[in-house]
Amino acid sequence: MPHILIVDDKEENLYYLQALLTASGYSVETAHHGAEALVKARQNPPVLIVSDLLMPVMDGYTLLRYWKADTRLKTIPFIVYTATYTEPEDEKLALSLGADAFILKPSEPEDFLARFHEVQARGAVAVPDLPSAASGDDSDRLKDYSVILIRKLEEKTMQLQEANEILQQDIARRKEAEDKIQHLAYYDLLTNLPNRRLLIDRLQYTLAVSARHQNHGAVLFIDLDHFKTLNDTKGHSVGDLLLIEVASRLQTCIRGGDTLARLGGDEFVVILLDLNEDAAHAAIQAEAIAAKIISHVNQPYYLEGYLYHSSTSIGVCLFRNQEITVDELLKRADIAMYQAKNAGRNTLRFYDPTMQAALEVRAALESDLRIAIEEKQFKLYYQIQVDHAGNVHGAEALIRWQHPQKGLVPPLQFIPLSEETGLIIPIGQWVIDTACAQIKAWENDPVTCDLQIAVNVSACQFHDPGFVGQVREMLARHKIKPGRLKFELTESLVLDNVEEAVIKMQALRDFGVHFSIDDFGTGFSSLSYLTKLPLDQLKIDQTFIRNMCMNDRDAVVVQTIIGMANNLGIEVIAEGVELESQRAFLEKHHCNLCQGYLFSQPLALDAFEAKLKDIRVLT
């Protein structure tokens, strides 16, 4: 197998030629500069040498001179394979020194092999130029050789400098990219504030430091009020402008060493460090900063020409030296923030452990309430509605919750929660459906066949888009007589959207549903809406009934409501009647219907039906 020697200072070039020639049936030996090549060639002469020109230690020109001066090597063909050719003089010099071929990099494999085989077949025919007779020596050629070497050295130096500059630029770009990735990982893209990830890291560090010091720290959980309304009405681009401006204002409110982060959406968090050792003083310090934040956020904003006013609710949680996780600390501050929301917004509240206990009870109650809906743990109690002759006209259906462990749960404990969570909708549907079923069941009994059942309807349920359709379906399914089902609505409910209320009430009235305004007199009583709504009844609130015999103003209010209802042709009923004197006053002033403990407390179905046997029912 023919032995070939390849000389190049670049590994990739050596690898390329070695693979090419090995595949063509040659045995290949490599060297990285001219000096190494001379040593290897003298030990194991090749049949041909391929050499680069510019190499460290000994370049290709010098190697060629030594090669042609060596009696053992000069008959071995020498191919120059280089990428440094820039001028014809380079090839001329190489050939004058005895090179058998001059091939430029890069060369196609087929072209390179063709020249290679040509030189191998021809053998070493080139000889160095002899000194001319005129000169008497080869000084001119050596001078040219030196000049070319110097020029090539300068060229190589420039290439290295350029490569170094490119390398430095690449390093700088990579460092910039790494910094950008790092920034994106830990900072919010919109506000450039620390994000949740960096916030948690800093909180963990802060808690660790707090365990070794006596000073208090505090977490402020900040939430913009009504931010969703701005987004929905003006678009997210305007909402983003507000967040950027709020972030800028918040930064002016905190001290050096404190941390401000955007948790997400319209929520920001501030970590306050080095507050007073005394909890009361620390609370005052935290409150001062929170109040400053509220004041700055309250200043007007100009968002793309739109004047906007914002406010914020802030929850504050102090910490010091205590075993608490980051998640628990943020949770407590969040709880306090929602207490600020419940207090009317644009204010601050401190976390209170009793608040946490109440929330845990509330969460457990909500969970039980969902189970109660699923398992139908509710019951309807009925309180009779009578006239002054003792005739029963109907009853108000009042929901009770029969908890499997806690027993009977009063409505005041679960109705507000069901309204907050939206669970009042399925609960309300159950109440209406159960009332319809009871009306149908009473139709076959002459004592109860004409009774009317009044059901309270919440605002959440009434405004539900599917409310009218759901009621229609129940009425059709149970096939009850028209006028037997009555809905009690509050004034605030109908006044939220009088036009919508009129449409829904009229649609249901067409199916025989009657309507009563509950707790009348406590809201925005107005002749205007009374004339617009298809009402059948007004129910005077029990607060007026309770005091009317002792307070002249309440008495006047009751008389006014009765007179107004009678003049409009609307039936009037009084709730909360507990004394005979109250009943007598109402009879005197022509309020014909009453409801209250004077006649009966709310009763379970069996007890209610037994009660009816003892009193007269209007027929």
Coordinates of C-alpha atoms in Angstrom, one line a residue, residues 85-406:
Y85 CA -2.3 31.7 -2.4
T86 CA -3.1 35.4 -3.2
E87 CA -0.7 36.3 -5.9
P88 CA 0.9 34.5 -8.8
E89 CA 4.4 35.1 -7.2
D90 CA 3.5 32.5 -4.5
E91 CA 3.0 29.7 -7.0
K92 CA 6.1 30.9 -9.0
L93 CA 8.2 30.8 -5.8
A94 CA 7.0 27.4 -4.8
L95 CA 7.7 26.0 -8.3
S96 CA 11.1 27.7 -8.4
L97 CA 12.0 25.9 -5.1
G98 CA 11.2 22.6 -6.8
A99 CA 7.5 21.9 -6.1
D100 CA 6.0 19.4 -8.5
A101 CA 2.5 20.8 -8.3
F102 CA 0.6 23.7 -6.8
I103 CA -3.0 23.0 -5.8
L104 CA -5.3 25.6 -4.2
K105 CA -7.7 24.9 -1.3
P106 CA -10.4 24.0 -1.4
S107 CA -10.4 21.6 -4.2
E108 CA -13.0 19.2 -5.3
P109 CA -12.1 15.6 -4.4
E110 CA -12.1 14.4 -8.0
D111 CA -9.9 17.4 -9.1
F112 CA -7.5 16.9 -6.2
L113 CA -7.1 13.1 -6.9
A114 CA -6.6 13.7 -10.6
R115 CA -3.7 16.1 -10.0
F116 CA -2.4 13.8 -7.2
H117 CA -2.3 10.7 -9.5
E118 CA -0.8 12.8 -12.3
V119 CA 2.1 13.9 -10.1
Q120 CA 2.5 10.4 -8.7
A121 CA 2.7 8.8 -12.1
R122 CA 5.2 11.5 -13.4
G123 CA 7.4 11.4 -10.4
A124 CA 9.7 14.2 -9.1
V125 CA 10.6 16.0 -12.3
A126 CA 10.8 19.5 -11.0
V127 CA 14.2 20.8 -9.8
P128 CA 15.1 24.0 -8.0
D129 CA 16.1 26.9 -10.2
L130 CA 19.9 27.2 -10.5
P131 CA 21.5 30.6 -9.8
S132 CA 21.8 32.7 -12.9
A133 CA 25.2 33.5 -14.4
A134 CA 24.6 37.2 -13.9
S135 CA 24.1 37.1 -10.2
G136 CA 26.5 34.4 -9.4
D137 CA 24.4 33.2 -6.4
D138 CA 20.8 32.8 -5.5
S139 CA 20.6 35.9 -3.3
D140 CA 17.8 37.5 -5.3
R141 CA 15.7 34.4 -5.0
L142 CA 16.3 34.2 -1.3
K143 CA 15.5 37.9 -0.9
D144 CA 12.2 37.3 -2.7
Y145 CA 11.6 34.2 -0.6
S146 CA 12.2 36.3 2.6
V147 CA 9.9 39.1 1.4
I148 CA 7.1 36.6 0.7
L149 CA 7.6 34.9 4.0
I150 CA 7.3 38.2 5.8
R151 CA 4.3 39.1 3.8
K152 CA 2.7 35.7 4.6
L153 CA 3.5 36.1 8.2
E154 CA 1.9 39.5 8.3
E155 CA -1.1 38.0 6.5
K156 CA -1.3 35.2 9.0
T157 CA -1.1 37.7 11.8
M158 CA -3.9 39.7 10.4
Q159 CA -6.0 36.6 10.0
L160 CA -5.4 35.6 13.6
Q161 CA -6.3 39.2 14.7
E162 CA -9.5 39.0 12.7
A163 CA -10.3 35.6 14.0
N164 CA -9.7 36.8 17.5
E165 CA -12.0 39.8 17.0
I166 CA -14.7 37.5 15.6
L167 CA -14.1 35.2 18.6
Q168 CA -14.4 38.1 21.1
Q169 CA -17.6 39.3 19.3
D170 CA -19.0 35.8 19.5
I171 CA -18.2 35.6 23.2
A172 CA -19.8 39.0 23.8
R173 CA -22.9 38.0 21.8
R174 CA -23.1 34.7 23.8
K175 CA -22.7 36.5 27.1
E176 CA -25.4 39.0 26.0
A177 CA -27.7 36.1 25.1
E178 CA -27.0 34.4 28.4
D179 CA -27.7 37.6 30.3
K180 CA -31.0 38.1 28.3
I181 CA -32.1 34.5 29.0
Q182 CA -31.2 35.1 32.7
H183 CA -33.2 38.3 32.7
L184 CA -36.2 36.7 31.1
A185 CA -36.1 33.9 33.6
Y186 CA -36.2 36.2 36.6
Y187 CA -37.8 39.5 35.5
D188 CA -41.2 40.5 34.2
L189 CA -41.1 41.4 30.5
L190 CA -43.6 44.2 30.7
T191 CA -42.5 46.1 33.8
N192 CA -38.9 44.9 34.1
L193 CA -39.6 44.1 37.8
P194 CA -38.5 40.8 39.4
N195 CA -41.1 38.1 38.6
R196 CA -42.6 35.4 40.7
R197 CA -39.6 33.2 40.5
L198 CA -37.1 35.8 41.7
L199 CA -39.6 37.0 44.3
I200 CA -39.8 33.5 45.8
D201 CA -36.0 33.2 45.8
R202 CA -35.7 36.6 47.6
L203 CA -38.4 35.7 50.0
Q204 CA -36.7 32.4 50.9
Y205 CA -33.4 34.3 51.5
T206 CA -35.3 36.9 53.5
L207 CA -36.9 34.3 55.7
A208 CA -33.6 32.6 56.3
V209 CA -32.0 35.9 57.3
S210 CA -35.0 36.7 59.5
A211 CA -34.5 33.6 61.5
R212 CA -31.1 35.0 62.7
H213 CA -32.2 38.5 63.5
Q214 CA -34.7 40.3 65.7
N215 CA -36.0 42.8 63.2
H216 CA -39.4 42.4 61.6
G217 CA -40.0 42.1 57.9
A218 CA -43.3 42.5 56.0
V219 CA -44.9 41.4 52.8
L220 CA -47.3 43.8 51.1
F221 CA -49.7 42.1 48.6
I222 CA -50.9 44.8 46.2
D223 CA -53.9 44.4 43.9
L224 CA -55.3 47.1 41.6
D225 CA -59.0 47.7 42.0
H226 CA -61.3 47.2 39.0
F227 CA -58.3 46.5 36.6
K228 CA -60.4 44.0 34.6
T229 CA -62.9 46.7 33.8
L230 CA -60.1 48.8 32.2
N231 CA -58.9 45.9 30.2
D232 CA -62.4 45.0 29.0
T233 CA -63.3 48.5 28.0
K234 CA -60.1 50.0 26.7
G235 CA -58.1 46.9 25.7
H236 CA -55.0 45.2 27.0
S237 CA -52.6 47.7 25.5
V238 CA -54.0 50.4 27.7
G239 CA -54.1 48.0 30.7
D240 CA -50.4 47.3 30.0
L241 CA -49.6 51.1 30.1
L242 CA -51.3 51.3 33.5
L243 CA -49.2 48.4 34.8
I244 CA -46.0 50.0 33.6
E245 CA -46.9 53.4 35.2
V246 CA -48.0 51.7 38.5
A247 CA -44.7 49.8 38.6
S248 CA -42.8 53.0 38.2
R249 CA -44.8 54.7 40.9
L250 CA -44.4 51.8 43.3
Q251 CA -40.6 51.9 42.9
T252 CA -40.6 55.5 44.2
C253 CA -42.4 54.4 47.4
I254 CA -40.1 51.7 48.7
R255 CA -36.7 52.0 50.4
G256 CA -33.3 50.9 49.2
G257 CA -32.9 47.2 50.0
D258 CA -36.6 46.5 49.7
T259 CA -37.9 44.3 46.8
L260 CA -40.7 45.1 44.4
A261 CA -42.0 42.3 42.2
R262 CA -44.8 41.7 39.8
L263 CA -46.6 38.5 40.8
G264 CA -48.7 38.5 37.6
G265 CA -51.7 40.3 36.2
D266 CA -52.4 43.3 38.3
E267 CA -50.8 41.9 41.4
F268 CA -47.6 43.3 42.9
V269 CA -45.6 42.3 46.0
V270 CA -43.3 44.3 48.1
I271 CA -40.8 42.8 50.6
L272 CA -39.9 45.2 53.4
L273 CA -36.7 44.5 55.4
D274 CA -35.2 45.8 58.7
L275 CA -38.4 47.0 60.3
N276 CA -38.5 47.7 64.0
E277 CA -38.0 44.8 66.5
D278 CA -41.3 45.8 68.2
A279 CA -44.3 44.5 66.3
A280 CA -46.4 47.6 66.9
H281 CA -43.7 49.9 65.6
A282 CA -43.0 47.5 62.6
A283 CA -46.7 47.6 61.8
I284 CA -46.6 51.4 61.8
Q285 CA -43.6 51.5 59.5
A286 CA -45.3 49.0 57.1
E287 CA -48.6 51.0 57.2
A288 CA -46.8 54.2 56.4
I289 CA -45.2 52.7 53.2
A290 CA -48.5 51.0 52.3
A291 CA -50.4 54.4 52.7
K292 CA -47.8 56.1 50.5
I293 CA -48.3 53.4 47.8
I294 CA -52.1 54.0 48.0
S295 CA -51.6 57.7 47.7
H296 CA -49.3 57.4 44.7
V297 CA -51.5 54.9 42.9
N298 CA -54.5 57.2 43.4
Q299 CA -52.9 60.0 41.3
P300 CA -54.5 60.3 37.8
Y301 CA -53.1 58.5 34.8
Y302 CA -53.0 59.7 31.2
L303 CA -53.1 56.5 29.1
E304 CA -53.0 57.3 25.3
G305 CA -54.9 60.5 25.9
Y306 CA -57.4 58.8 28.2
L307 CA -57.7 60.1 31.8
Y308 CA -57.9 57.3 34.2
H309 CA -58.2 57.0 38.0
S310 CA -57.1 53.9 39.8
S311 CA -56.9 52.6 43.4
T312 CA -55.4 49.7 45.1
S313 CA -56.1 47.3 47.9
I314 CA -53.1 46.1 50.0
G315 CA -52.7 43.1 52.4
V316 CA -49.9 43.3 54.9
C317 CA -48.3 40.4 56.8
L318 CA -45.5 40.9 59.3
F319 CA -42.9 38.2 59.9
R320 CA -39.9 37.6 62.2
N321 CA -38.1 34.6 63.5
Q322 CA -40.9 32.3 62.7
E323 CA -41.3 28.9 61.1
I324 CA -43.3 29.8 57.9
T325 CA -43.0 28.9 54.3
V326 CA -42.9 31.3 51.4
D327 CA -46.3 30.0 50.1
E328 CA -47.9 30.5 53.5
L329 CA -46.5 34.0 53.9
L330 CA -47.9 35.0 50.4
K331 CA -51.2 33.3 51.2
R332 CA -51.6 35.3 54.4
A333 CA -50.8 38.6 52.7
D334 CA -53.3 37.6 50.0
I335 CA -55.9 36.9 52.6
A336 CA -55.4 40.3 54.1
M337 CA -55.6 41.9 50.7
Y338 CA -59.0 40.4 50.1
Q339 CA -60.1 41.7 53.5
A340 CA -59.1 45.2 52.2
K341 CA -61.3 44.5 49.1
N342 CA -64.2 43.5 51.3
A343 CA -63.7 46.7 53.4
G344 CA -64.5 48.9 50.3
R345 CA -61.2 48.8 48.4
N346 CA -58.5 51.6 48.2
T347 CA -57.3 50.6 51.7
L348 CA -55.1 48.2 53.5
R349 CA -55.5 45.4 56.0
F350 CA -53.1 43.4 58.2
Y351 CA -53.3 39.7 58.4
D352 CA -55.0 38.4 61.5
P353 CA -54.8 34.7 62.6
T354 CA -58.5 34.9 63.5
M355 CA -59.2 35.9 59.9
Q356 CA -57.4 32.8 58.7
A357 CA -59.4 30.6 61.0
A358 CA -62.6 32.2 59.7
L359 CA -61.5 31.6 56.1
E360 CA -60.7 28.0 56.9
V361 CA -64.2 27.6 58.4
R362 CA -65.6 29.3 55.3
A363 CA -63.7 27.0 52.9
A364 CA -64.9 23.9 54.8
L365 CA -68.5 25.2 54.7
E366 CA -68.2 25.8 51.0
S367 CA -67.0 22.2 50.5
D368 CA -69.9 20.9 52.6
L369 CA -72.3 23.1 50.7
R370 CA -71.3 21.6 47.4
I371 CA -71.8 18.1 48.8
A372 CA -75.2 19.3 50.1
I373 CA -76.2 20.3 46.6
E374 CA -75.1 17.0 45.2
E375 CA -76.8 14.9 47.9
K376 CA -79.9 17.2 48.3
Q377 CA -79.5 17.8 52.0
F378 CA -81.9 20.8 51.9
K379 CA -85.4 21.0 53.2
L380 CA -88.1 23.6 52.7
Y381 CA -89.9 25.1 55.8
Y382 CA -93.1 27.0 55.3
Q383 CA -94.4 30.1 57.2
I384 CA -98.1 30.9 56.7
Q385 CA -99.4 34.2 55.3
V386 CA -102.9 35.1 56.7
D387 CA -105.5 37.8 56.7
H388 CA -106.9 39.4 59.8
A389 CA -109.8 36.9 59.9
G390 CA -107.3 34.1 60.2
N391 CA -107.7 32.7 56.7
V392 CA -104.5 31.2 55.2
H393 CA -103.7 32.6 51.8
G394 CA -100.3 31.0 51.3
A395 CA -96.9 30.5 52.7
E396 CA -93.3 31.6 52.2
A397 CA -90.9 28.7 51.4
L398 CA -87.7 29.1 53.4
I399 CA -84.8 26.8 52.8
R400 CA -83.0 24.9 55.6
W401 CA -79.9 22.8 55.4
Q402 CA -80.0 19.5 57.3
H403 CA -76.2 18.9 57.7
P404 CA -75.5 15.2 58.4
Q405 CA -73.1 16.1 61.3
K406 CA -74.0 19.7 62.3

